[in-house]
Short mmCIF file of C-alpha atoms in Angstrom, two decimals:
data_model
loop_
_atom_site.label_atom_id
_atom_site.label_comp_id
_atom_site.label_asym_id
_atom_site.label_seq_id
_atom_site.Cartn_x
_atom_site.Cartn_y
_atom_site.Cartn_z
CA UNK A 1 0.00 0.00 0.00
CA UNK A 2 1.15 3.53 -0.77
CA UNK A 3 -0.74 4.89 2.27
CA UNK A 4 -1.64 8.57 2.03
CA UNK A 5 -0.12 10.40 -0.93
CA UNK A 6 -0.10 14.13 -1.60
CA UNK A 7 0.83 16.14 -4.67
CA UNK A 8 2.57 18.42 -5.29
CA UNK A 9 5.31 18.46 -2.64
CA UNK A 10 6.10 22.12 -3.23
CA UNK A 11 4.14 24.92 -4.87
CA UNK A 12 4.60 28.66 -5.31
CA UNK A 13 1.58 30.77 -6.22
CA UNK A 14 0.94 34.41 -6.82
CA UNK A 15 -1.81 36.19 -4.90
CA UNK A 16 -5.16 35.54 -6.55
CA UNK A 17 -4.19 32.34 -8.33
CA UNK A 18 -6.13 29.15 -7.78
CA UNK A 19 -4.92 25.61 -7.36
CA UNK A 20 -5.87 22.19 -6.06
CA UNK A 21 -3.85 20.14 -3.62
CA UNK A 22 -4.34 16.47 -4.24
CA UNK A 23 -4.72 13.78 -1.58
CA UNK A 24 -5.34 10.08 -2.12
CA UNK A 25 -5.37 7.02 0.13
CA UNK A 26 -5.49 3.35 -0.77
CA UNK A 27 -6.49 1.96 2.64
CA UNK A 28 -10.28 2.22 2.13
CA UNK A 29 -10.50 4.72 4.97
CA UNK A 30 -13.82 6.45 5.57
CA UNK A 31 -12.47 9.53 7.29
CA UNK A 32 -10.20 12.04 5.58
CA UNK A 33 -9.08 15.48 6.65
CA UNK A 34 -6.90 18.45 5.75
CA UNK A 35 -4.70 20.31 8.22
CA UNK A 36 -2.41 23.27 7.89
CA UNK A 37 0.77 23.55 9.92
CA UNK A 38 2.13 26.93 10.90
CA UNK A 39 5.13 27.62 13.15
CA UNK A 40 4.25 27.41 16.84
CA UNK A 41 0.60 26.65 16.15
CA UNK A 42 0.61 22.93 15.65
CA UNK A 43 -1.82 21.56 13.09
CA UNK A 44 -5.22 23.13 12.56
CA UNK A 45 -8.10 21.34 10.90
CA UNK A 46 -9.36 22.94 7.68
CA UNK A 47 -12.02 20.51 6.39
CA UNK A 48 -12.88 16.89 6.90
CA UNK A 49 -15.03 14.16 5.41
CA UNK A 50 -16.61 11.11 7.06
CA UNK A 51 -17.33 9.41 3.76
CA UNK A 52 -17.90 9.91 0.05
CA UNK A 53 -20.29 12.79 -0.57
CA UNK A 54 -20.01 14.15 2.98
CA UNK A 55 -17.78 17.06 3.99
CA UNK A 56 -17.72 19.51 6.87
CA UNK A 57 -15.74 22.49 8.10
CA UNK A 58 -12.98 22.37 10.65
CA UNK A 59 -11.35 25.13 12.66
CA UNK A 60 -10.00 27.26 9.78
CA UNK A 61 -12.12 26.64 6.64
CA UNK A 62 -12.18 30.14 5.11
CA UNK A 63 -10.57 30.35 1.69
CA UNK A 64 -10.65 26.60 1.08
CA UNK A 65 -13.11 24.25 -0.60
CA UNK A 66 -13.25 20.47 -0.60
CA UNK A 67 -15.26 17.69 -2.18
CA UNK A 68 -15.31 13.92 -1.72
CA UNK A 69 -16.62 12.17 -4.81
CA UNK A 70 -14.80 8.90 -4.10
CA UNK A 71 -13.55 7.13 -0.98
CA UNK A 72 -9.95 7.41 -2.18
CA UNK A 73 -9.61 11.10 -3.06
CA UNK A 74 -10.05 14.30 -1.07
CA UNK A 75 -8.75 17.36 -2.95
CA UNK A 76 -8.34 20.76 -1.32
CA UNK A 77 -9.01 23.82 -3.48
CA UNK A 78 -7.73 27.34 -3.02
CA UNK A 79 -9.94 29.56 -5.17
CA UNK A 80 -7.98 32.80 -4.76
CA UNK A 81 -4.69 32.33 -2.94
CA UNK A 82 -3.58 34.84 -0.30
CA UNK A 83 -0.21 35.23 1.46
CA UNK A 84 -1.92 34.16 4.71
CA UNK A 85 -2.34 30.72 3.14
CA UNK A 86 1.41 30.17 3.01
CA UNK A 87 1.78 27.02 5.07
CA UNK A 88 2.47 23.32 5.03
CA UNK A 89 -0.64 21.28 4.28
CA UNK A 90 -1.18 17.74 5.51
CA UNK A 91 -3.84 15.28 4.51
CA UNK A 92 -4.80 12.46 6.89
CA UNK A 93 -7.10 9.45 6.84
CA UNK A 94 -8.44 6.81 9.20
CA UNK A 95 -10.98 4.00 9.26
CA UNK A 96 -13.46 5.56 11.62
CA UNK A 97 -13.44 8.46 13.96
CA UNK A 98 -16.96 8.64 15.31
CA UNK A 99 -17.63 9.00 19.01
CA UNK A 100 -15.30 7.07 21.29
CA UNK A 101 -14.14 4.62 18.64
CA UNK A 102 -10.75 5.84 17.52
CA UNK A 103 -8.57 4.52 14.81
CA UNK A 104 -5.12 5.87 14.06
CA UNK A 105 -4.94 8.78 11.65
CA UNK A 106 -2.35 8.28 8.91
CA UNK A 107 -0.73 11.43 7.56
CA UNK A 108 0.62 12.19 4.12
CA UNK A 109 4.09 13.73 3.59
CA UNK A 110 2.74 17.25 3.19
CA UNK A 111 2.63 20.02 0.58
CA UNK A 112 4.66 23.16 1.22
CA UNK A 113 2.78 26.12 -0.30
CA UNK A 114 4.13 29.64 -0.66
CA UNK A 115 1.87 32.48 -1.80
CA UNK A 116 3.67 35.60 -2.95
CA UNK B 1 -13.42 24.82 23.23
CA UNK B 2 -10.78 22.15 23.46
CA UNK B 3 -7.14 23.20 23.68
CA UNK B 4 -3.71 21.67 24.17
CA UNK B 5 -0.69 23.44 25.62
CA UNK B 6 2.81 22.02 25.42
CA UNK B 7 6.18 23.37 26.36
CA UNK B 8 7.92 25.49 23.79
CA UNK B 9 11.15 24.31 22.32
CA UNK B 10 13.61 23.70 21.19
CA UNK B 11 14.67 21.18 23.78
CA UNK B 12 18.34 20.29 23.40
CA UNK B 13 19.70 17.21 25.16
CA UNK B 14 22.79 15.07 25.06
CA UNK B 15 22.47 11.45 24.04
CA UNK B 16 21.29 9.18 26.89
CA UNK B 17 19.74 12.08 28.80
CA UNK B 18 16.25 11.87 30.32
CA UNK B 19 13.47 13.56 28.38
CA UNK B 20 10.27 15.17 29.58
CA UNK B 21 7.97 17.20 27.35
CA UNK B 22 5.05 18.69 29.23
CA UNK B 23 1.51 18.67 27.85
CA UNK B 24 -1.68 19.92 29.49
CA UNK B 25 -5.14 20.07 28.02
CA UNK B 26 -8.57 21.63 28.39
CA UNK B 27 -11.56 19.63 27.24
CA UNK B 28 -15.05 18.66 28.25
CA UNK B 29 -15.78 15.08 29.14
CA UNK B 30 -13.16 12.39 28.74
CA UNK B 31 -10.96 12.98 25.73
CA UNK B 32 -8.48 10.55 24.20
CA UNK B 33 -4.88 11.80 24.27
CA UNK B 34 -2.08 11.28 21.79
CA UNK B 35 1.54 12.03 21.07
CA UNK B 36 2.58 12.36 17.43
CA UNK B 37 6.14 12.64 16.12
CA UNK B 38 7.28 14.42 12.96
CA UNK B 39 10.72 13.59 11.63
CA UNK B 40 12.39 16.12 9.31
CA UNK B 41 10.66 16.34 5.94
CA UNK B 42 7.98 13.83 6.84
CA UNK B 43 4.35 13.75 7.92
CA UNK B 44 3.14 12.97 11.42
CA UNK B 45 3.26 9.50 12.90
CA UNK B 46 1.32 8.31 15.92
CA UNK B 47 3.80 7.66 18.74
CA UNK B 48 1.46 6.60 21.54
CA UNK B 49 -2.03 7.13 22.89
CA UNK B 50 -4.21 6.76 25.99
CA UNK B 51 -7.99 6.64 25.93
CA UNK B 52 -8.95 6.87 29.60
CA UNK B 53 -7.72 8.21 32.91
CA UNK B 54 -4.61 6.51 34.38
CA UNK B 55 -3.87 4.71 31.10
CA UNK B 56 -0.20 4.66 30.15
CA UNK B 57 0.70 4.77 26.49
CA UNK B 58 4.12 3.50 25.48
CA UNK B 59 6.13 2.95 22.32
CA UNK B 60 9.82 2.94 21.30
CA UNK B 61 10.87 3.68 24.90
CA UNK B 62 8.55 6.69 25.19
CA UNK B 63 5.80 6.77 27.82
CA UNK B 64 2.97 9.09 28.80
CA UNK B 65 0.31 8.69 31.50
CA UNK B 66 -3.20 10.14 31.23
CA UNK B 67 -3.61 12.24 34.40
CA UNK B 68 -7.15 13.51 34.63
CA UNK B 69 -6.65 15.20 38.01
CA UNK B 70 -3.93 17.43 36.56
CA UNK B 71 -5.25 17.36 32.95
CA UNK B 72 -1.80 16.36 31.77
CA UNK B 73 -0.16 13.86 29.42
CA UNK B 74 3.58 14.44 29.74
CA UNK B 75 5.92 12.57 27.39
CA UNK B 76 8.98 10.88 28.91
CA UNK B 77 11.90 8.79 27.76
CA UNK B 78 14.65 7.50 29.98
CA UNK B 79 17.53 7.67 27.50
CA UNK B 80 17.21 9.64 24.27
CA UNK B 81 19.12 8.91 21.09
CA UNK B 82 20.19 11.15 18.23
CA UNK B 83 17.54 9.43 16.10
CA UNK B 84 14.84 10.80 18.44
CA UNK B 85 15.48 14.32 17.12
CA UNK B 86 12.12 15.44 15.77
CA UNK B 87 9.10 17.61 16.52
CA UNK B 88 6.65 16.14 19.03
CA UNK B 89 2.96 17.07 19.10
CA UNK B 90 0.49 16.45 21.89
CA UNK B 91 -3.13 16.13 20.73
CA UNK B 92 -6.58 15.29 22.01
CA UNK B 93 -9.86 14.08 20.63
CA UNK B 94 -13.08 14.56 22.54
CA UNK B 95 -15.53 11.68 22.69
CA UNK B 96 -18.23 13.83 21.15
CA UNK B 97 -16.05 15.11 18.34
CA UNK B 98 -14.33 13.76 15.28
CA UNK B 99 -11.29 15.96 15.00
CA UNK B 100 -7.86 16.18 16.59
CA UNK B 101 -6.80 19.30 18.50
CA UNK B 102 -3.02 19.74 18.48
CA UNK B 103 -0.57 21.57 20.67
CA UNK B 104 2.01 23.86 19.08
CA UNK B 105 4.71 21.19 18.90
CA UNK B 106 8.06 20.85 20.68
CA UNK B 107 11.28 20.45 18.73
CA UNK B 108 13.74 18.02 20.30
CA UNK B 109 17.39 18.07 19.31
CA UNK B 110 19.65 15.33 20.65
CA UNK B 111 23.40 15.83 20.35
CA UNK B 112 25.91 12.96 20.31
#
């Protein structure tokens, strides 16, 4: 299994440009999520999905859109990039994360995004 | 809302030294607690976890005990190695929720 894969690894955008960060997992996980990592702030949840066709907002959703048309893929879209979105983005997945039943979240290697 | 506070780094130790990284949390109910590790250039990996009070999570020589009375989950290792150099994140998940809340991370540097 490849686990959780993310593309691209690095990206530089100009303010106002749009792009999609790709995330895929081959473990048949129901739950997928996107985090951003900023210095001294840990990881903050952007959006998550509990299954195909179902998405919801996390802690910092503004400026980002997601969709979940298949179990495997969970792309993150920046419609109009801003310098405040310069960050490292991580995708994660797990089998189930409802209530007290916890399964380990597996993280991708990350995408380092710079917005000029 | 839920929050996690961990000691700021970097923490610099010599090889074979004792390690403690403090973590305290604020949450309603009975959250599950986790330590994640991030090696340079990589994503996060689950290091250990504890799902109820007084549970001790352990892995690769690291340990942490879920202390509800002090709302703490401090990470310890008796003898660190250079290969332990990484960023360590404390995190929680509330029973009612479906998302992880992370602390700010603590960078550990171990010198030979």
